[in-house]
Short mmCIF file of C-alpha atoms and ligand atoms in Angstrom, two decimals:
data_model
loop_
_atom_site.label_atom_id
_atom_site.label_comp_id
_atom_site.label_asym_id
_atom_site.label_seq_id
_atom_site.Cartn_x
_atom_site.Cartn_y
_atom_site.Cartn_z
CA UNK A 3 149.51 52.76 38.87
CA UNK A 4 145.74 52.47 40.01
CA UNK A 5 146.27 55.94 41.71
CA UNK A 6 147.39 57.73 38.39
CA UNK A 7 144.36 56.37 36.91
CA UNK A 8 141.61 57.27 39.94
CA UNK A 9 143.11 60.98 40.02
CA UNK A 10 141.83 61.55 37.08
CA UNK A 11 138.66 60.31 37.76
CA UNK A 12 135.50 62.66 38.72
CA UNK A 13 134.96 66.32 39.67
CA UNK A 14 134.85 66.06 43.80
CA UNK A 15 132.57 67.58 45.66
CA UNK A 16 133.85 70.45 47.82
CA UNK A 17 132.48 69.26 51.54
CA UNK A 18 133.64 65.56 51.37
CA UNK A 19 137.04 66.65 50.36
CA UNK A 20 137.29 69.11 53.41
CA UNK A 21 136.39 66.19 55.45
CA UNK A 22 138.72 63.96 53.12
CA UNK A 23 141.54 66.58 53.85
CA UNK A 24 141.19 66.96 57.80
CA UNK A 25 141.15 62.67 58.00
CA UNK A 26 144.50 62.95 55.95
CA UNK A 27 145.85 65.03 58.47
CA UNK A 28 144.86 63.44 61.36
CA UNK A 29 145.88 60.54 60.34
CA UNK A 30 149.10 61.42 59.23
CA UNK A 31 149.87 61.74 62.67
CA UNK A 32 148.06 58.73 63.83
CA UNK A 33 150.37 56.52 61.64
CA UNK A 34 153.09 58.39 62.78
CA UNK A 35 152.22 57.91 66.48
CA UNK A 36 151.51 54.31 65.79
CA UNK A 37 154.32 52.89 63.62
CA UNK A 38 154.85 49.13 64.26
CA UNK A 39 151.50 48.59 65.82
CA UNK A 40 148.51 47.01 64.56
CA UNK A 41 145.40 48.65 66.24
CA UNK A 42 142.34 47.87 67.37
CA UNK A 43 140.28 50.23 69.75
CA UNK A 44 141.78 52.78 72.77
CA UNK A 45 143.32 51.45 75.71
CA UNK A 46 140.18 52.25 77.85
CA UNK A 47 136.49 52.30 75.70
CA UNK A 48 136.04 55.77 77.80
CA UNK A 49 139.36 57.13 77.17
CA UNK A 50 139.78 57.87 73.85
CA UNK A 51 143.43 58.81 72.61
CA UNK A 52 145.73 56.22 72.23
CA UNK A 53 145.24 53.24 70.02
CA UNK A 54 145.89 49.30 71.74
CA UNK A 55 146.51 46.07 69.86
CA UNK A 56 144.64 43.24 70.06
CA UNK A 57 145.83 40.88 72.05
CA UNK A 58 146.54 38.15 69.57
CA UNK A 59 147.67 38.63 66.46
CA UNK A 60 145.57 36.53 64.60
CA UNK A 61 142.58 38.73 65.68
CA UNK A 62 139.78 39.13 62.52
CA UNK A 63 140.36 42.62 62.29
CA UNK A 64 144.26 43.07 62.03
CA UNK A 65 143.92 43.58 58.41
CA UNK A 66 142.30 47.44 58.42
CA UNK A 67 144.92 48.95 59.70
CA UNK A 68 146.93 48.08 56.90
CA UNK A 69 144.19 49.22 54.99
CA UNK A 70 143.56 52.76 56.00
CA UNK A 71 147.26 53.15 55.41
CA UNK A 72 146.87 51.94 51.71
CA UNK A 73 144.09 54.34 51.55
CA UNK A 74 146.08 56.82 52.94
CA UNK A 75 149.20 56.47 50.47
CA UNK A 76 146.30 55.74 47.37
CA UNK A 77 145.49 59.68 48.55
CA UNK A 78 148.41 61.35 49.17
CA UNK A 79 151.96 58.95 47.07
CA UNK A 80 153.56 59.53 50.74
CA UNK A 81 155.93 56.56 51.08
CA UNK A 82 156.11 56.37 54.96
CA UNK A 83 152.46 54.85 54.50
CA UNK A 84 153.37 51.89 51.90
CA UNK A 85 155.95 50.85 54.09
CA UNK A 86 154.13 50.78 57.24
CA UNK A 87 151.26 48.65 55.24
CA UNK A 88 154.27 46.43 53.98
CA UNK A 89 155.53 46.18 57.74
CA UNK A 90 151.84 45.07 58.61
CA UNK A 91 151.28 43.03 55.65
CA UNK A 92 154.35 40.45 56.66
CA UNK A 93 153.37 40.59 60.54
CA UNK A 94 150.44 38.59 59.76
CA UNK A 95 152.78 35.89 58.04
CA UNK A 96 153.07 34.56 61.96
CA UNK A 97 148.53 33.69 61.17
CA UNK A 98 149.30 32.08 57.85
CA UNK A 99 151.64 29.76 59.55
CA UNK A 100 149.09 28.98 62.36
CA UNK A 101 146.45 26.70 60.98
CA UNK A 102 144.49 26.90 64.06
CA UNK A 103 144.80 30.54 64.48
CA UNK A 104 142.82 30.24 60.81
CA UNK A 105 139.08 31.52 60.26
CA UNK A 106 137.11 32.38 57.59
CA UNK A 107 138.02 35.92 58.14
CA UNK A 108 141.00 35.57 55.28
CA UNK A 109 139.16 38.57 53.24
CA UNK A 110 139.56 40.77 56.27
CA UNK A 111 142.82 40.32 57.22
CA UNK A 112 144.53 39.80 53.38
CA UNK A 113 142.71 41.93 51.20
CA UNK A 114 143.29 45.46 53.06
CA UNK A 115 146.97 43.83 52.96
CA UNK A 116 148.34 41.36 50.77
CA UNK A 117 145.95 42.33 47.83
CA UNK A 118 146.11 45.81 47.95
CA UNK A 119 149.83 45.03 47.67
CA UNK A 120 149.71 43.44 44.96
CA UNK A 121 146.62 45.44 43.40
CA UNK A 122 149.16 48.84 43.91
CA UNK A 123 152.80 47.25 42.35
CA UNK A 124 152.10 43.68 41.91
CA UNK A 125 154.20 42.29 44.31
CA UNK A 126 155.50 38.78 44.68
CA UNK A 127 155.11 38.01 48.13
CA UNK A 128 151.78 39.99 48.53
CA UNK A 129 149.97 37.65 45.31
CA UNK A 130 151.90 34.55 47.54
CA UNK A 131 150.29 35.50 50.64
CA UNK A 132 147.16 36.19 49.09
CA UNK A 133 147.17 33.29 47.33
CA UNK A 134 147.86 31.10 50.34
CA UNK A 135 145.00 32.84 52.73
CA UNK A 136 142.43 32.03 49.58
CA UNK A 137 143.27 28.38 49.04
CA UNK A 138 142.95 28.14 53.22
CA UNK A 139 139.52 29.90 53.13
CA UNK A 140 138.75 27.40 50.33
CA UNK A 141 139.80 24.89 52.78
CA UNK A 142 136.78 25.69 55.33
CA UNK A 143 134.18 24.47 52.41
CA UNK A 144 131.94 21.80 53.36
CA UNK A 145 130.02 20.66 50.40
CA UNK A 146 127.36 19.07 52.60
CA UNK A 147 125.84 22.02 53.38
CA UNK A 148 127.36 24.29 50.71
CA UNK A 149 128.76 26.47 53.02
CA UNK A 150 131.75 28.33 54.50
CA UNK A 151 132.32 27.18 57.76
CA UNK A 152 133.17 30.77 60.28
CA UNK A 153 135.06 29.95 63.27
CA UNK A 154 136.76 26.62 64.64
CA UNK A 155 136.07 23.34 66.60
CA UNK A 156 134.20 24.11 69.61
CA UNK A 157 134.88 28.12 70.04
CA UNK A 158 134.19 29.36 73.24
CA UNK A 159 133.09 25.70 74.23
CA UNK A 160 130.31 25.60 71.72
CA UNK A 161 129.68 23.30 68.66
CA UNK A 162 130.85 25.62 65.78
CA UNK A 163 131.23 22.76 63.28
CA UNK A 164 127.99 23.32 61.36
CA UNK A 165 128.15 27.35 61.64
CA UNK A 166 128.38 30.47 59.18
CA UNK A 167 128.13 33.82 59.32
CA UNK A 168 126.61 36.44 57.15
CA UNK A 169 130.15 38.66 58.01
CA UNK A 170 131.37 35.90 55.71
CA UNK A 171 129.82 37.95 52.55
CA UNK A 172 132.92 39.92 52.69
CA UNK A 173 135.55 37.28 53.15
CA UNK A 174 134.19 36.06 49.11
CA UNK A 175 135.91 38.47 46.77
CA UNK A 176 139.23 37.00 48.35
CA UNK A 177 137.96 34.04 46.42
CA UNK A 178 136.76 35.78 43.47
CA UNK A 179 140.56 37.60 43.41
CA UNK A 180 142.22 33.71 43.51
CA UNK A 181 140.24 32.48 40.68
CA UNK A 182 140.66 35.94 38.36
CA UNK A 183 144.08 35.86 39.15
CA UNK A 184 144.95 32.30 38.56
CA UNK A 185 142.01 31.73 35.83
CA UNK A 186 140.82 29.00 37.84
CA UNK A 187 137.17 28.66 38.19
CA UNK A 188 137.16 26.52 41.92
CA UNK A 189 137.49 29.82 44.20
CA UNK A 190 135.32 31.18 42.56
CA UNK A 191 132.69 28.40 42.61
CA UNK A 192 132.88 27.93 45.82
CA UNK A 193 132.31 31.57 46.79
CA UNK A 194 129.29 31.35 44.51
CA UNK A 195 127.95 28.10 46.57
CA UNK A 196 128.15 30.25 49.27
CA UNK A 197 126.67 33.11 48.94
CA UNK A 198 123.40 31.07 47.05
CA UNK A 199 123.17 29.49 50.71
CA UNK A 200 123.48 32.75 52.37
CA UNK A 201 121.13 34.42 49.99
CA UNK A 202 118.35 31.39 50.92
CA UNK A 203 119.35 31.04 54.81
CA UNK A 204 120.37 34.27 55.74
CA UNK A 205 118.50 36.85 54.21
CA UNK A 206 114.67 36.66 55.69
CA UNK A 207 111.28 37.62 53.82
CA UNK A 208 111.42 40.90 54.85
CA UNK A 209 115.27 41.94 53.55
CA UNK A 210 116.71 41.71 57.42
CA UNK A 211 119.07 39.60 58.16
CA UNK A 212 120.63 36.58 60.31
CA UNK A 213 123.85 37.12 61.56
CA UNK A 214 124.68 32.86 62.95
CA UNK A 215 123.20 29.87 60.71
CA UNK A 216 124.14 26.64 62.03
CA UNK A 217 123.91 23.39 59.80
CA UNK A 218 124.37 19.86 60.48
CA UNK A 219 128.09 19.76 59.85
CA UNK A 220 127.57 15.64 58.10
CA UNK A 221 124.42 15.99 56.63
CA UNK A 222 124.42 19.93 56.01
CA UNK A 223 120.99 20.02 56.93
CA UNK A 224 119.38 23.84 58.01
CA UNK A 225 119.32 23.50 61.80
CA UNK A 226 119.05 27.14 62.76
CA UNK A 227 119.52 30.85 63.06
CA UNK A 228 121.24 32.53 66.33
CA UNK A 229 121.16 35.87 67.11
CA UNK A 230 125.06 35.91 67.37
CA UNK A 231 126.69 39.48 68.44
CA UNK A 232 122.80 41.06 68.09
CA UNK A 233 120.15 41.57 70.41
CA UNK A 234 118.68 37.82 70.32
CA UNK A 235 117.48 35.03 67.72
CA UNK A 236 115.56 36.84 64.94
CA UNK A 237 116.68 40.41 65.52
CA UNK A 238 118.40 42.58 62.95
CA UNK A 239 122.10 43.37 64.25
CA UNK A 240 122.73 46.10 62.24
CA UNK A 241 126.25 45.50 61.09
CA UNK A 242 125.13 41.94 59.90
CA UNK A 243 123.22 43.64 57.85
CA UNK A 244 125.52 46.16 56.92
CA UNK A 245 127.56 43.31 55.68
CA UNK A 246 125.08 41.44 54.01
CA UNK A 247 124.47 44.73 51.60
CA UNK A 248 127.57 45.42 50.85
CA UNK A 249 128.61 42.14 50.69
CA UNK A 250 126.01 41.07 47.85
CA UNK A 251 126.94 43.82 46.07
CA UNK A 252 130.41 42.83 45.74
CA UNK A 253 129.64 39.08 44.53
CA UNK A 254 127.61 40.82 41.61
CA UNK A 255 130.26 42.96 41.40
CA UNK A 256 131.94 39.88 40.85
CA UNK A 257 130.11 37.74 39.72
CA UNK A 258 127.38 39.68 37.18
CA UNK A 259 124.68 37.28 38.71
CA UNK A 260 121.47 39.64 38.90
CA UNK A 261 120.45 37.67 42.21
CA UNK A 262 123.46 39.02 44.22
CA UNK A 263 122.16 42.85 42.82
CA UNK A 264 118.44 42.14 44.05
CA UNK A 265 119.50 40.74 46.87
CA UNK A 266 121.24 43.81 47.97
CA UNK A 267 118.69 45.67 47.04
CA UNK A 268 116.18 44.04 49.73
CA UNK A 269 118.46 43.95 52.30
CA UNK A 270 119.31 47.93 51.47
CA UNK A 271 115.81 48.92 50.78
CA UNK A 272 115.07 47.47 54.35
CA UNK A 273 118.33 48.68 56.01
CA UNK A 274 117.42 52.51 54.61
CA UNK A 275 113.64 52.27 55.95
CA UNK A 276 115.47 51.92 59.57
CA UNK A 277 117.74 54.46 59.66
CA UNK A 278 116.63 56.88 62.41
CA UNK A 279 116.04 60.31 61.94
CA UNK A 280 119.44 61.72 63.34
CA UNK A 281 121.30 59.08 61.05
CA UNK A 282 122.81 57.44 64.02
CA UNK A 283 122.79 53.85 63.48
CA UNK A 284 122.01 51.40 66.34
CA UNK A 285 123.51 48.24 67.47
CA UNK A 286 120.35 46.32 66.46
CA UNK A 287 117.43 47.74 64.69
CA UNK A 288 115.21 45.98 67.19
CA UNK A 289 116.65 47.35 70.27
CA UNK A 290 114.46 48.99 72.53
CA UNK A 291 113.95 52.89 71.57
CA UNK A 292 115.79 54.38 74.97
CA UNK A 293 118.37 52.41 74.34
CA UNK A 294 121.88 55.03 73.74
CA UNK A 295 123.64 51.73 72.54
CA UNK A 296 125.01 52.93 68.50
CA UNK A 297 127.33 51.23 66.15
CA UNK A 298 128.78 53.40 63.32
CA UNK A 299 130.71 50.72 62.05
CA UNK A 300 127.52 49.63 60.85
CA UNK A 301 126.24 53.11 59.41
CA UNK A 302 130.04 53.18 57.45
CA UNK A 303 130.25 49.68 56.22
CA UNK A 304 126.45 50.62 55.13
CA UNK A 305 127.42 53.71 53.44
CA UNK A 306 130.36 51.80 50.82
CA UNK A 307 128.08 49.35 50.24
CA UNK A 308 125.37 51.64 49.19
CA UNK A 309 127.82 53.89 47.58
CA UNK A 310 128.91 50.90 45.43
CA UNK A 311 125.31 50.05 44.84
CA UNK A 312 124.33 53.59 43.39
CA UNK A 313 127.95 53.29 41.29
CA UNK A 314 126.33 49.70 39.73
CA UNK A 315 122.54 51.14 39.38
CA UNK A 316 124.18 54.33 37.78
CA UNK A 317 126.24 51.84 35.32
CA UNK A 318 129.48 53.38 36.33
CA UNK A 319 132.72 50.92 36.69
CA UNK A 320 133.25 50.29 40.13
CA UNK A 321 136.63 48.08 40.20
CA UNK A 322 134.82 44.89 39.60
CA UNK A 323 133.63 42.91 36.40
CA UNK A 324 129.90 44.00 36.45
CA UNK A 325 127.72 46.82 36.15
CA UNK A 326 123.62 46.68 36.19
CA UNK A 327 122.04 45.11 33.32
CA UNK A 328 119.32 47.82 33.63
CA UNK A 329 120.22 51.02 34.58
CA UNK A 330 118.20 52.89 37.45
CA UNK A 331 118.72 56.35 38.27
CA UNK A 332 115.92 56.56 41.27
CA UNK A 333 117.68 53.44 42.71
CA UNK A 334 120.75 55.08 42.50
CA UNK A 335 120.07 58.08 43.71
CA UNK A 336 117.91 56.58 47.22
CA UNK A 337 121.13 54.74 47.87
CA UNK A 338 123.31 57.49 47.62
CA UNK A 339 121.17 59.98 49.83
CA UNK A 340 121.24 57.08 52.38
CA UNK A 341 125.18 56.87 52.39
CA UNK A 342 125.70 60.29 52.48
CA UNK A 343 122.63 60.79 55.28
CA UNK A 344 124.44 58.58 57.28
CA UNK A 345 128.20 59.95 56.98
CA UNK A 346 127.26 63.41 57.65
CA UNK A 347 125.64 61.90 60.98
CA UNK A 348 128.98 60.77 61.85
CA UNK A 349 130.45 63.55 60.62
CA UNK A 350 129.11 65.90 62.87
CA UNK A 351 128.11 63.69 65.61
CA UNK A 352 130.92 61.07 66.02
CA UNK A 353 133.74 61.99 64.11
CA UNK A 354 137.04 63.20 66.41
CA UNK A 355 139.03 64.90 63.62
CA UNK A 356 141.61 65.87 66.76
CA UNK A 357 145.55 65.11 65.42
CA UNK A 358 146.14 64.53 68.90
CA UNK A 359 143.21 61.14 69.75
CA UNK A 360 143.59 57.94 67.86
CA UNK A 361 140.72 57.56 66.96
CA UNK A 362 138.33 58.80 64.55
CA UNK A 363 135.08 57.40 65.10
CA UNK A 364 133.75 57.14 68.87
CA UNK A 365 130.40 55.47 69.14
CA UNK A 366 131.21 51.91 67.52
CA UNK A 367 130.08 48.90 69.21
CA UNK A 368 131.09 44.77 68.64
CA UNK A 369 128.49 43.06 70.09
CA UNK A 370 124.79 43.89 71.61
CA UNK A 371 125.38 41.71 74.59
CA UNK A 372 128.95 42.90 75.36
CA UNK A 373 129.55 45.24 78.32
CA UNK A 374 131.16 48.36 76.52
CA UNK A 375 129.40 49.91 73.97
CA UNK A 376 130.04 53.52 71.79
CA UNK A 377 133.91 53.14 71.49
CA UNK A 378 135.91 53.23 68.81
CA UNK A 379 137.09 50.34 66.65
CA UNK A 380 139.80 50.57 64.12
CA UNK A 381 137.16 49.32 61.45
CA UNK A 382 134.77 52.33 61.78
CA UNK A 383 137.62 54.28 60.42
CA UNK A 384 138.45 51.95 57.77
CA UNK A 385 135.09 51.97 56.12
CA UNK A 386 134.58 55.71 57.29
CA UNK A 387 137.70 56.35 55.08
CA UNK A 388 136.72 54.02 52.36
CA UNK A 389 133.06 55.51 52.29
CA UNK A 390 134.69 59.21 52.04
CA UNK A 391 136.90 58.26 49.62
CA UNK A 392 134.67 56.88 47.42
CA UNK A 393 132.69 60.12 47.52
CA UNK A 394 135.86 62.35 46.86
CA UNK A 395 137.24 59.42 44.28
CA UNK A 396 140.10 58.60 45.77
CA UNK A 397 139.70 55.02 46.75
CA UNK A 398 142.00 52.00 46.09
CA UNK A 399 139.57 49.28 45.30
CA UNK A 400 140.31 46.36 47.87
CA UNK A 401 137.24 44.30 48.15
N1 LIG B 509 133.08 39.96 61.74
C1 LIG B 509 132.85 40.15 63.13
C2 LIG B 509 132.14 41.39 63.43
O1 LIG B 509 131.60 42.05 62.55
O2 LIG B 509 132.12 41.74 64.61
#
């Protein structure tokens, strides 16, 4: 139903649909090559060509497979992808029924799945699952410190009790979903609670942003930032901030609280003064200059968010409940030549458009301090995808 109604939507610009059209067919053959799999990055980080799972399945990102194919059948009505995002969808029921195997990361994993489910036909068991991931992220409250607490007891034989992330931004509007769907407030409320603490311990007077804030777990008292999967304490990971923006967009989205918009605005008016002139986007702003170490994951979760931003400051609809009080056509317009800057860096840079590789973006990094860097990771495509289809209009709403 949502696709009748985006089809009709906008006049498309000629060069994003050419680059729409060759991810279509590439990936066509990608989901064909990869039925019953969930992926997550190539089988060697300098071979690129075949996808490889993650290794457990309640990994954070097991969700974006499912949603490229959602993406994929909101764009073409080809059936083969629905199912395949169905088959997906109920292989993460084994991580609903593992309490431990639970993180905060329920918006990653259910609403490329479940919700875009039930967002495309309704679906019982997708609103059931959904349903049953946001009452379990609700679950990882504490009210001490008014936060959402990101990974479990002890991980990796640290204290985790006390910690969030700012990645948890875009976990929320699973919450948001609940409480719309169910006209209860509580989801929502605490997703609000949340991102005011993020907004005041995250976000620092200059628009960059922590990625790891760790709080006294009894009293909830501010303890301390870590640098987390960035360069070191008080540097400017760039996906963290890549998730901050577009995260804050979507709880004003939301939420039509004007502090979410400005604070979105900081974080991308600071997150657009950094982007280097050939587009590429590092793994942290601060790193040093010779460093060859990119992440365009970060550049493509960047791009929706600022896509979405120009959508609100232009006072168009943009799937969610708000649009800018005020509207702002120079704001709008910086955003959107900051997206698009970036995407045609990875467009003719980074992109593999090649049927026969896996993969479509090839210089994606997790973490600063890991020991492979510029690979692909299945969520540079997803947000690659999203980012292109929100230029070309095609996108099923998820977040
Ligand atoms: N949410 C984890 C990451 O961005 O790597």
């Amino acid at each position: 139903m949502m696709r009748d109604s985006l089809e009709k939507e906008k006049t498309v610009d000629r060069e994003w649909q050419a680059i729409a059209d060759r991810i279509i067919k590439k990936e066509s053959a990608v989901a064909a090559r990869n039925r019953g799999r969930i992926p997550y990055t190539t089988e060697s980080a300098h071979v690129f060509g075949d996808w490889s799972g993650p290794d457990r399945i309640n990994w954070w990102t097991n969700g974006f497979w499912g949603g490229i194919l959602w993406q994929l059948w909101q764009a073409t009505g080809e059936e083969s992808f629905r199912r395949e995002a169905a088959a997906v969808e109920e292989k993460l029921d084994a991580v609903l029924m593992n309490y431990e195997g639970m993180d905060h990361d329920a918006g990653f994993r259910w609403l490329p799945t479940a919700v875009a489910h039930w967002r495309v036909d309704g679906d019982a068991r997708a609103r059931n699952r959904g349903l049953l991931a946001a009452a379990n992220l609700a679950g990882r409250y504490n009210p001490a410190g008014a936060f959402l607490r990101a990974w479990n007891d002890f991980n990796d034989g640290r204290d985790t009790r006390g910690w969030a992330i700012i990645d948890c931004m875009m976990n929320l509007p699973l919450l948001y979903w609940a409480s719309d769907l169910l006209e209860d407030p509580r989801f929502r409320e605490i997703a609000i609670r949340h991102a005011d603490t993020a907004m005041e311990r995250f976000i620092r007077g200059d628009g960059s942003v922590a990625h790891i804030v760790g709080f006294d777990p009894e009293s909830g008292a501010y303890l301390r930032e870590y640098g987390g999967q960035g360069m070191g304490d008080g540097s400017s990971w760039t996906r963290g901030q890549s998730w901050a923006l577009y995260g804050f967009a979507l709880s004003y989205l939301h939420t039509g609280a004007e502090r979410y918009l400005a604070t979105a605005r900081r974080v991308a008016d600071r997150f657009i003064g950094r982007i280097p002139a050939d587009g590429q986007i590092p793994v942290d702003f601060d790193q040093p200059a010779d460093c060859p170490w990119r992440d365009a994951t970060a550049a493509a979760i960047a791009s929706c968010g600022l896509l979405t931003l120009a959508r609100i400051l232009r006072g168009e609809d943009c799937g969610g409940t708000a649009s800018a009080a005020s509207v702002d056509e120079a704001g709008a317009a910086k955003a959107q030549a900051a997206a698009e800057s970036m995407l045609a860096a990875i467009d003719a840079q980074d992109a593999d458009y090649d049927p026969a590789h896996d993969e479509l973006l090839t210089k994606c990094t997790a973490a600063y301090h890991d020991r492979e860097h510029n690979f692909p990771i299945i969520y540079g495509d997803y947000f690659y995808i999203e980012a292109i289809w929100k230029l070309t209009g095609q996108e099923l709403f998820i977040w």
